[in-house]
mmCIF file of C-alpha atoms and ligand atoms in Angstrom:
data_model
loop_
_atom_site.group_PDB
_atom_site.id
_atom_site.type_symbol
_atom_site.label_atom_id
_atom_site.label_comp_id
_atom_site.label_asym_id
_atom_site.label_seq_id
_atom_site.Cartn_x
_atom_site.Cartn_y
_atom_site.Cartn_z
ATOM 1 C CA UNK A 30 9.122 42.063 60.037
ATOM 2 C CA UNK A 31 8.677 40.287 63.939
ATOM 3 C CA UNK A 32 5.139 39.894 64.976
ATOM 4 C CA UNK A 33 3.667 41.084 67.610
ATOM 5 C CA UNK A 34 0.398 41.801 69.262
ATOM 6 C CA UNK A 35 -1.753 39.856 72.616
ATOM 7 C CA UNK A 36 -1.737 36.916 70.552
ATOM 8 C CA UNK A 37 1.944 35.942 70.541
ATOM 9 C CA UNK A 38 2.420 32.937 71.993
ATOM 10 C CA UNK A 39 5.497 31.427 72.789
ATOM 11 C CA UNK A 40 7.305 28.445 75.234
ATOM 12 C CA UNK A 41 10.035 25.243 75.026
ATOM 13 C CA UNK A 42 9.626 22.087 74.208
ATOM 14 C CA UNK A 43 11.740 18.905 75.691
ATOM 15 C CA UNK A 44 10.989 15.591 72.538
ATOM 16 C CA UNK A 45 13.131 13.157 75.352
ATOM 17 C CA UNK A 46 12.454 8.931 73.962
ATOM 18 C CA UNK A 47 15.243 6.232 74.510
ATOM 19 C CA UNK A 48 18.191 6.387 72.058
ATOM 20 C CA UNK A 49 17.983 6.728 67.794
ATOM 21 C CA UNK A 50 12.981 7.152 68.064
ATOM 22 C CA UNK A 51 13.684 9.803 66.348
ATOM 23 C CA UNK A 52 14.226 12.946 67.815
ATOM 24 C CA UNK A 53 16.520 14.941 65.904
ATOM 25 C CA UNK A 54 14.703 13.655 62.954
ATOM 26 C CA UNK A 55 11.243 15.589 63.670
ATOM 27 C CA UNK A 56 12.826 18.053 65.450
ATOM 28 C CA UNK A 57 14.643 18.932 62.319
ATOM 29 C CA UNK A 58 10.939 18.116 60.692
ATOM 30 C CA UNK A 59 8.981 20.755 62.709
ATOM 31 C CA UNK A 60 11.519 23.240 62.427
ATOM 32 C CA UNK A 61 11.509 22.235 58.119
ATOM 33 C CA UNK A 62 15.605 23.090 57.999
ATOM 34 C CA UNK A 63 18.132 20.700 59.257
ATOM 35 C CA UNK A 64 20.013 21.573 62.325
ATOM 36 C CA UNK A 65 20.405 18.632 64.537
ATOM 37 C CA UNK A 66 22.566 15.627 62.942
ATOM 38 C CA UNK A 67 20.725 11.852 62.492
ATOM 39 C CA UNK A 68 22.153 8.678 62.086
ATOM 40 C CA UNK A 69 20.553 5.461 62.012
ATOM 41 C CA UNK A 70 23.147 4.763 65.359
ATOM 42 C CA UNK A 71 22.121 4.881 69.302
ATOM 43 C CA UNK A 72 23.737 7.901 70.962
ATOM 44 C CA UNK A 73 23.896 10.526 68.249
ATOM 45 C CA UNK A 74 22.843 13.494 69.791
ATOM 46 C CA UNK A 75 25.297 13.639 73.621
ATOM 47 C CA UNK A 76 23.878 18.284 74.098
ATOM 48 C CA UNK A 77 20.932 20.238 74.060
ATOM 49 C CA UNK A 78 20.588 21.674 70.909
ATOM 50 C CA UNK A 79 17.019 24.147 70.257
ATOM 51 C CA UNK A 80 15.572 24.706 67.391
ATOM 52 C CA UNK A 81 12.596 26.482 66.655
ATOM 53 C CA UNK A 82 9.698 27.037 64.088
ATOM 54 C CA UNK A 83 7.295 29.199 64.192
ATOM 55 C CA UNK A 84 3.436 28.521 63.329
ATOM 56 C CA UNK A 85 0.431 31.541 63.019
ATOM 57 C CA UNK A 86 1.391 33.736 66.323
ATOM 58 C CA UNK A 87 3.536 31.529 67.762
ATOM 59 C CA UNK A 88 7.114 29.966 67.980
ATOM 60 C CA UNK A 89 8.232 26.602 69.486
ATOM 61 C CA UNK A 90 11.016 25.982 70.805
ATOM 62 C CA UNK A 91 12.154 22.486 70.809
ATOM 63 C CA UNK A 92 14.118 20.683 72.702
ATOM 64 C CA UNK A 93 16.128 17.925 70.963
ATOM 65 C CA UNK A 94 17.757 16.168 74.176
ATOM 66 C CA UNK A 95 20.544 13.563 74.418
ATOM 67 C CA UNK A 96 17.607 9.468 74.027
ATOM 68 C CA UNK A 97 17.607 8.486 77.489
ATOM 69 C CA UNK A 98 19.125 4.859 78.893
ATOM 70 C CA UNK A 99 21.013 3.312 81.406
ATOM 71 C CA UNK A 100 24.683 5.117 81.577
ATOM 72 C CA UNK A 101 27.813 3.689 81.969
ATOM 73 C CA UNK A 102 30.615 5.959 80.577
ATOM 74 C CA UNK A 103 30.672 9.018 82.603
ATOM 75 C CA UNK A 104 29.777 11.292 78.988
ATOM 76 C CA UNK A 105 26.808 8.737 79.470
ATOM 77 C CA UNK A 106 26.222 10.398 82.008
ATOM 78 C CA UNK A 107 25.770 13.545 81.545
ATOM 79 C CA UNK A 108 24.445 13.242 78.623
ATOM 80 C CA UNK A 109 21.092 11.263 80.582
ATOM 81 C CA UNK A 110 21.801 14.247 82.593
ATOM 82 C CA UNK A 111 20.917 16.451 80.385
ATOM 83 C CA UNK A 112 18.179 15.597 78.634
ATOM 84 C CA UNK A 113 16.522 15.258 82.014
ATOM 85 C CA UNK A 114 17.675 18.146 82.646
ATOM 86 C CA UNK A 115 16.039 19.981 79.312
ATOM 87 C CA UNK A 116 13.123 18.412 81.103
ATOM 88 C CA UNK A 117 12.176 20.202 83.498
ATOM 89 C CA UNK A 118 13.521 24.060 82.212
ATOM 90 C CA UNK A 119 10.226 23.313 79.432
ATOM 91 C CA UNK A 120 7.105 24.808 79.124
ATOM 92 C CA UNK A 121 5.728 21.459 77.427
ATOM 93 C CA UNK A 122 7.591 17.584 77.143
ATOM 94 C CA UNK A 123 6.860 15.241 74.558
ATOM 95 C CA UNK A 124 7.492 11.639 75.415
ATOM 96 C CA UNK A 125 9.585 9.894 70.847
ATOM 97 C CA UNK A 126 7.808 6.268 71.758
ATOM 98 C CA UNK A 127 9.173 5.149 68.500
ATOM 99 C CA UNK A 128 6.261 2.765 67.232
ATOM 100 C CA UNK A 129 7.864 -0.515 66.451
ATOM 101 C CA UNK A 130 9.712 -0.593 69.553
ATOM 102 C CA UNK A 131 7.237 0.176 71.370
ATOM 103 C CA UNK A 132 6.745 -0.195 75.490
ATOM 104 C CA UNK A 133 11.080 -2.023 75.927
ATOM 105 C CA UNK A 134 13.316 -1.704 79.189
ATOM 106 C CA UNK A 135 13.972 1.736 77.716
ATOM 107 C CA UNK A 136 11.131 2.637 76.798
ATOM 108 C CA UNK A 137 9.558 2.026 80.840
ATOM 109 C CA UNK A 138 12.252 2.991 82.929
ATOM 110 C CA UNK A 139 11.572 7.439 80.931
ATOM 111 C CA UNK A 140 7.840 6.367 82.259
ATOM 112 C CA UNK A 141 9.133 5.784 85.445
ATOM 113 C CA UNK A 142 11.084 9.203 85.423
ATOM 114 C CA UNK A 143 8.138 10.777 83.854
ATOM 115 C CA UNK A 144 5.972 10.472 87.400
ATOM 116 C CA UNK A 145 8.402 12.970 88.357
ATOM 117 C CA UNK A 146 7.421 15.493 85.512
ATOM 118 C CA UNK A 147 4.809 18.282 86.247
ATOM 119 C CA UNK A 148 4.963 20.161 82.623
ATOM 120 C CA UNK A 149 2.196 19.120 80.279
ATOM 121 C CA UNK A 150 3.151 16.063 78.625
ATOM 122 C CA UNK A 151 2.306 14.619 74.937
ATOM 123 C CA UNK A 152 3.158 11.155 74.072
ATOM 124 C CA UNK A 153 4.001 11.011 70.165
ATOM 125 C CA UNK A 154 4.011 8.000 68.512
ATOM 126 C CA UNK A 155 6.729 7.817 65.428
ATOM 127 C CA UNK A 156 8.229 5.387 63.403
ATOM 128 C CA UNK A 157 4.468 4.516 61.645
ATOM 129 C CA UNK A 158 5.541 3.653 58.557
ATOM 130 C CA UNK A 159 7.032 1.091 59.788
ATOM 131 C CA UNK A 160 4.175 -1.140 61.310
ATOM 132 C CA UNK A 161 0.630 -1.645 61.612
ATOM 133 C CA UNK A 162 -2.654 0.512 62.464
ATOM 134 C CA UNK A 163 -4.058 -1.571 64.494
ATOM 135 C CA UNK A 164 -1.225 -2.864 66.970
ATOM 136 C CA UNK A 165 -0.282 1.594 66.903
ATOM 137 C CA UNK A 166 -3.627 1.823 68.428
ATOM 138 C CA UNK A 167 -3.385 -0.760 71.183
ATOM 139 C CA UNK A 168 0.203 0.781 72.077
ATOM 140 C CA UNK A 169 -1.385 3.896 72.682
ATOM 141 C CA UNK A 170 -3.809 2.667 75.131
ATOM 142 C CA UNK A 171 -0.831 1.396 77.245
ATOM 143 C CA UNK A 172 0.587 4.174 77.211
ATOM 144 C CA UNK A 173 -2.123 6.264 78.184
ATOM 145 C CA UNK A 174 -1.952 3.787 81.273
ATOM 146 C CA UNK A 175 1.575 4.340 82.161
ATOM 147 C CA UNK A 176 1.366 8.373 82.425
ATOM 148 C CA UNK A 177 -1.021 11.055 81.615
ATOM 149 C CA UNK A 178 -0.815 12.626 78.609
ATOM 150 C CA UNK A 179 -3.189 16.049 77.432
ATOM 151 C CA UNK A 180 -2.607 14.843 74.282
ATOM 152 C CA UNK A 181 -1.272 11.361 71.928
ATOM 153 C CA UNK A 182 -0.173 11.742 67.990
ATOM 154 C CA UNK A 183 1.519 9.325 65.702
ATOM 155 C CA UNK A 184 3.539 10.329 63.257
ATOM 156 C CA UNK A 185 6.467 9.792 61.111
ATOM 157 C CA UNK A 186 9.558 11.994 61.322
ATOM 158 C CA UNK A 187 10.619 10.753 58.146
ATOM 159 C CA UNK A 188 7.832 11.200 56.187
ATOM 160 C CA UNK A 189 7.004 14.108 57.647
ATOM 161 C CA UNK A 190 2.697 12.239 58.285
ATOM 162 C CA UNK A 191 1.039 14.121 61.265
ATOM 163 C CA UNK A 192 3.663 16.303 61.768
ATOM 164 C CA UNK A 193 0.820 19.515 60.743
ATOM 165 C CA UNK A 194 -1.350 18.504 63.337
ATOM 166 C CA UNK A 195 1.211 17.571 65.737
ATOM 167 C CA UNK A 196 2.594 21.662 65.564
ATOM 168 C CA UNK A 197 -1.135 22.837 65.794
ATOM 169 C CA UNK A 198 -1.612 20.942 68.589
ATOM 170 C CA UNK A 199 1.309 22.643 70.124
ATOM 171 C CA UNK A 200 1.239 26.390 69.112
ATOM 172 C CA UNK A 201 -2.365 26.242 70.674
ATOM 173 C CA UNK A 202 -0.710 24.544 73.646
ATOM 174 C CA UNK A 203 1.901 27.080 73.836
ATOM 175 C CA UNK A 204 1.875 30.012 77.289
ATOM 176 C CA UNK A 205 1.092 33.156 75.815
ATOM 177 C CA UNK A 206 3.539 35.562 75.710
ATOM 178 C CA UNK A 207 6.755 37.404 73.084
ATOM 179 C CA UNK A 208 9.083 35.110 70.953
ATOM 180 C CA UNK A 209 12.036 34.337 72.107
ATOM 181 C CA UNK A 210 14.048 34.063 68.979
ATOM 182 C CA UNK A 211 13.933 36.644 66.381
ATOM 183 C CA UNK A 212 11.222 35.638 63.766
ATOM 184 C CA UNK A 213 14.027 34.416 60.780
ATOM 185 C CA UNK A 214 16.351 32.552 63.524
ATOM 186 C CA UNK A 215 15.809 28.274 63.034
ATOM 187 C CA UNK A 216 18.171 27.281 65.735
ATOM 188 C CA UNK A 217 20.123 28.275 68.638
ATOM 189 C CA UNK A 218 23.677 26.351 67.206
ATOM 190 C CA UNK A 219 26.714 29.153 66.292
ATOM 191 C CA UNK A 220 27.239 27.305 62.835
ATOM 192 C CA UNK A 221 30.337 26.329 64.074
ATOM 193 C CA UNK A 222 29.672 23.647 66.257
ATOM 194 C CA UNK A 223 27.113 23.028 63.685
ATOM 195 C CA UNK A 224 29.781 22.282 61.235
ATOM 196 C CA UNK A 225 31.455 20.572 63.708
ATOM 197 C CA UNK A 226 28.234 17.942 64.688
ATOM 198 C CA UNK A 227 27.743 17.933 60.909
ATOM 199 C CA UNK A 228 30.583 16.227 60.595
ATOM 200 C CA UNK A 229 30.783 13.852 63.753
ATOM 201 C CA UNK A 230 28.133 12.649 61.182
ATOM 202 C CA UNK A 231 29.510 12.026 58.694
ATOM 203 C CA UNK A 232 32.188 10.720 61.031
ATOM 204 C CA UNK A 233 29.470 8.124 62.439
ATOM 205 C CA UNK A 234 27.940 7.068 59.051
ATOM 206 C CA UNK A 235 31.108 5.691 57.554
ATOM 207 C CA UNK A 236 32.924 4.142 60.979
ATOM 208 C CA UNK A 237 31.325 0.990 62.911
ATOM 209 C CA UNK A 238 31.093 0.139 66.189
ATOM 210 C CA UNK A 239 31.735 1.590 69.228
ATOM 211 C CA UNK A 240 34.373 4.386 68.206
ATOM 212 C CA UNK A 241 31.890 6.481 67.596
ATOM 213 C CA UNK A 242 31.422 7.386 70.667
ATOM 214 C CA UNK A 243 35.081 7.336 71.301
ATOM 215 C CA UNK A 244 35.314 10.261 68.757
ATOM 216 C CA UNK A 245 34.395 13.922 69.295
ATOM 217 C CA UNK A 246 34.596 17.314 66.718
ATOM 218 C CA UNK A 247 35.607 20.417 67.463
ATOM 219 C CA UNK A 248 35.866 23.573 64.849
ATOM 220 C CA UNK A 249 39.429 25.088 65.138
ATOM 221 C CA UNK A 250 39.535 28.073 62.305
ATOM 222 C CA UNK A 251 36.405 29.642 60.913
ATOM 223 C CA UNK A 252 37.530 31.901 58.293
ATOM 224 C CA UNK A 253 36.097 33.697 55.273
ATOM 225 C CA UNK A 254 38.134 34.429 52.417
ATOM 226 C CA UNK A 255 37.762 37.429 49.782
ATOM 227 C CA UNK A 256 36.683 34.973 47.032
ATOM 228 C CA UNK A 257 33.334 34.767 48.813
ATOM 229 C CA UNK A 258 34.565 30.919 50.734
ATOM 230 C CA UNK A 259 35.259 29.483 53.472
ATOM 231 C CA UNK A 260 38.357 27.741 55.236
ATOM 232 C CA UNK A 261 37.462 25.780 57.799
ATOM 233 C CA UNK A 262 39.924 23.167 59.499
ATOM 234 C CA UNK A 263 38.574 20.846 62.673
ATOM 235 C CA UNK A 264 40.137 17.931 64.250
ATOM 236 C CA UNK A 265 38.491 14.183 65.423
ATOM 237 C CA UNK A 266 39.696 13.871 68.692
ATOM 238 C CA UNK A 267 40.375 9.339 69.339
ATOM 239 C CA UNK A 268 41.043 7.680 72.906
ATOM 240 C CA UNK A 269 43.335 6.015 71.142
ATOM 241 C CA UNK A 270 46.238 5.538 68.293
ATOM 242 C CA UNK A 271 44.729 2.902 67.125
ATOM 243 C CA UNK A 272 41.465 4.227 66.801
ATOM 244 C CA UNK A 273 43.319 7.147 64.674
ATOM 245 C CA UNK A 274 44.386 5.004 62.410
ATOM 246 C CA UNK A 275 40.702 3.142 62.222
ATOM 247 C CA UNK A 276 38.526 6.997 61.085
ATOM 248 C CA UNK A 277 42.746 7.758 58.972
ATOM 249 C CA UNK A 278 42.315 5.412 56.867
ATOM 250 C CA UNK A 279 44.698 3.767 54.396
ATOM 251 C CA UNK A 280 46.746 6.220 52.573
ATOM 252 C CA UNK A 281 43.442 8.353 55.030
ATOM 253 C CA UNK A 282 41.153 7.809 52.378
ATOM 254 C CA UNK A 283 38.300 7.371 55.707
ATOM 255 C CA UNK A 284 38.859 10.061 56.999
ATOM 256 C CA UNK A 285 38.980 11.669 53.391
ATOM 257 C CA UNK A 286 35.092 10.868 52.495
ATOM 258 C CA UNK A 287 33.711 11.881 55.832
ATOM 259 C CA UNK A 288 35.051 14.935 55.140
ATOM 260 C CA UNK A 289 33.975 15.090 51.335
ATOM 261 C CA UNK A 290 30.511 14.714 52.954
ATOM 262 C CA UNK A 291 30.969 16.668 55.056
ATOM 263 C CA UNK A 292 31.829 19.508 52.702
ATOM 264 C CA UNK A 293 28.976 19.287 50.353
ATOM 265 C CA UNK A 294 26.737 19.768 53.109
ATOM 266 C CA UNK A 295 28.158 22.773 55.588
ATOM 267 C CA UNK A 296 28.765 24.165 51.855
ATOM 268 C CA UNK A 297 25.161 24.514 51.533
ATOM 269 C CA UNK A 298 24.149 25.310 54.972
ATOM 270 C CA UNK A 299 26.940 28.815 54.384
ATOM 271 C CA UNK A 300 25.405 29.056 51.345
ATOM 272 C CA UNK A 301 29.381 29.245 50.466
ATOM 273 C CA UNK A 302 32.444 27.325 48.685
ATOM 274 C CA UNK A 303 33.823 25.867 51.393
ATOM 275 C CA UNK A 304 37.226 24.632 52.157
ATOM 276 C CA UNK A 305 37.349 21.531 54.580
ATOM 277 C CA UNK A 306 40.564 20.523 56.668
ATOM 278 C CA UNK A 307 40.668 17.869 58.802
ATOM 279 C CA UNK A 308 43.178 16.322 61.756
ATOM 280 C CA UNK A 309 42.594 13.989 62.970
ATOM 281 C CA UNK A 310 44.373 13.480 66.704
ATOM 282 C CA UNK A 311 44.782 11.424 70.079
ATOM 283 C CA UNK A 312 43.637 12.849 73.344
ATOM 284 C CA UNK A 313 43.252 9.736 75.396
ATOM 285 C CA UNK A 314 40.996 10.260 78.627
ATOM 286 C CA UNK A 315 38.280 13.121 76.556
ATOM 287 C CA UNK A 316 35.990 10.704 78.127
ATOM 288 C CA UNK A 317 36.926 12.218 81.396
ATOM 289 C CA UNK A 318 38.464 16.329 81.012
ATOM 290 C CA UNK A 319 35.903 18.421 81.435
ATOM 291 C CA UNK A 320 37.269 20.927 79.250
ATOM 292 C CA UNK A 321 35.413 18.830 76.403
ATOM 293 C CA UNK A 322 32.557 19.237 78.334
ATOM 294 C CA UNK A 323 32.296 21.958 78.304
ATOM 295 C CA UNK A 324 33.366 22.596 74.802
ATOM 296 C CA UNK A 325 29.513 19.924 73.344
ATOM 297 C CA UNK A 326 28.083 22.260 75.741
ATOM 298 C CA UNK A 327 27.234 18.880 78.600
ATOM 299 C CA UNK A 328 28.029 19.918 82.771
ATOM 300 C CA UNK A 329 30.667 17.808 83.407
ATOM 301 C CA UNK A 330 29.373 14.958 87.080
ATOM 302 C CA UNK A 331 31.875 13.989 89.134
ATOM 303 C CA UNK A 332 32.301 10.617 88.917
HETATM 304 N N1 LIG B 7 10.978 4.160 59.297
HETATM 305 C C1 LIG B 7 11.121 5.783 59.494
HETATM 306 N N2 LIG B 7 12.658 6.255 60.315
HETATM 307 C C2 LIG B 7 12.835 6.516 61.078
HETATM 308 C C3 LIG B 7 11.813 8.032 61.411
HETATM 309 N N3 LIG B 7 12.425 8.888 62.257
HETATM 310 C C4 LIG B 7 13.735 8.656 62.531
HETATM 311 N N4 LIG B 7 13.846 7.652 61.618
HETATM 312 C C5 LIG B 7 15.339 6.577 61.093
HETATM 313 O O1 LIG B 7 15.631 6.575 62.681
HETATM 314 C C6 LIG B 7 17.416 7.469 63.186
HETATM 315 C C7 LIG B 7 17.636 7.390 64.257
HETATM 316 O O2 LIG B 7 17.113 8.891 64.370
HETATM 317 P P1 LIG B 7 17.441 10.009 65.335
HETATM 318 O O3 LIG B 7 16.316 10.842 64.865
HETATM 319 O O4 LIG B 7 19.125 10.718 65.240
HETATM 320 O O5 LIG B 7 17.684 9.659 66.101
HETATM 321 P P2 LIG B 7 17.485 9.937 68.057
HETATM 322 O O6 LIG B 7 15.950 9.760 68.899
HETATM 323 O O7 LIG B 7 17.878 11.614 67.174
HETATM 324 O O8 LIG B 7 18.465 9.173 68.083
HETATM 325 P P3 LIG B 7 19.866 10.123 69.886
HETATM 326 O O9 LIG B 7 19.970 11.341 68.881
HETATM 327 O O10 LIG B 7 20.768 9.302 69.440
HETATM 328 O O11 LIG B 7 18.763 9.360 70.928
HETATM 329 C C8 LIG B 7 17.694 6.918 61.774
HETATM 330 O O12 LIG B 7 18.050 6.629 60.854
HETATM 331 C C9 LIG B 7 16.016 7.949 60.842
HETATM 332 O O13 LIG B 7 16.654 8.541 59.499
HETATM 333 C C10 LIG B 7 9.870 8.511 60.527
HETATM 334 O O14 LIG B 7 9.234 8.290 60.728
HETATM 335 N N5 LIG B 7 9.541 6.269 60.508
HETATM 336 MG MG1 LIG B 8 18.834 12.970 68.122
#
């Protein structure tokens, strides 16, 4: 049943931070389901993903953003602009800091940018499972000198440590008002996009070096079959023939393994058997093609 009444609250919380700080892991932890892909590599998230969590009378719309870093390529600039855009549109801005990395150059740049942000700010020190408590307190103190945070949380998005307290605080601080999404909705990402993201995650996990950043995945076909299964066709786009060969692997082994990983997870999400067909195509200069940016949910930077 849709909750109603005077005590309803709902708000947008943008999670910003350096690449790899654990933003997507935290969104998944708060939502309680996988709505955003996670890898050990930097620059995994490319566009805004909204994950929706419910805490009593409050609906929390968590905006997962691309990591903020010094952009070089056009795609980088689009991602960073999107991340800041997400922050400026939110009710609450949560800064995620990797406890192990502390205030490094990337964190420093983001702290400077935060000065322009008018909304309520919260500090979240993540990955506390990796470091000792005393150094945490010093880091929290240093960070609170750099910006005015309404609250500081020390959490592990991976183990779940501190998540309940954070969720309760957010629930108490989003504005009063009706919910924006139906009570059972956990994300605004269409299934076909989430399925493409999952394949991109598996690609990142299997491939090394720069290649993943030069590839993108699109779902071309999504067809429920009579027997209750789903036939899905996706294309992995790379920029050069040499990259296509790497994605395919010897005798097509690499793409086959990526497909097997992705199929298993997509099937879990759609709760039906999945037949996944992956194609690998070269699309030269897709990183400069406005059409691809729209497909990813990003604005196309002029340069
Ligand atoms: N040990 C530990 N690892 C974590 C924690 N949170 C996230 N990670 C790991 O950190 C890596 C990056 O996590 P992501 O959630 O993809 O980070 P992100 O901030 O979304 O990264 P981008 O999308 O690239 O900006 C993954 O390998 C996660 O498993 C944590 O609390 N503890
Ligand atoms: Mg991410």
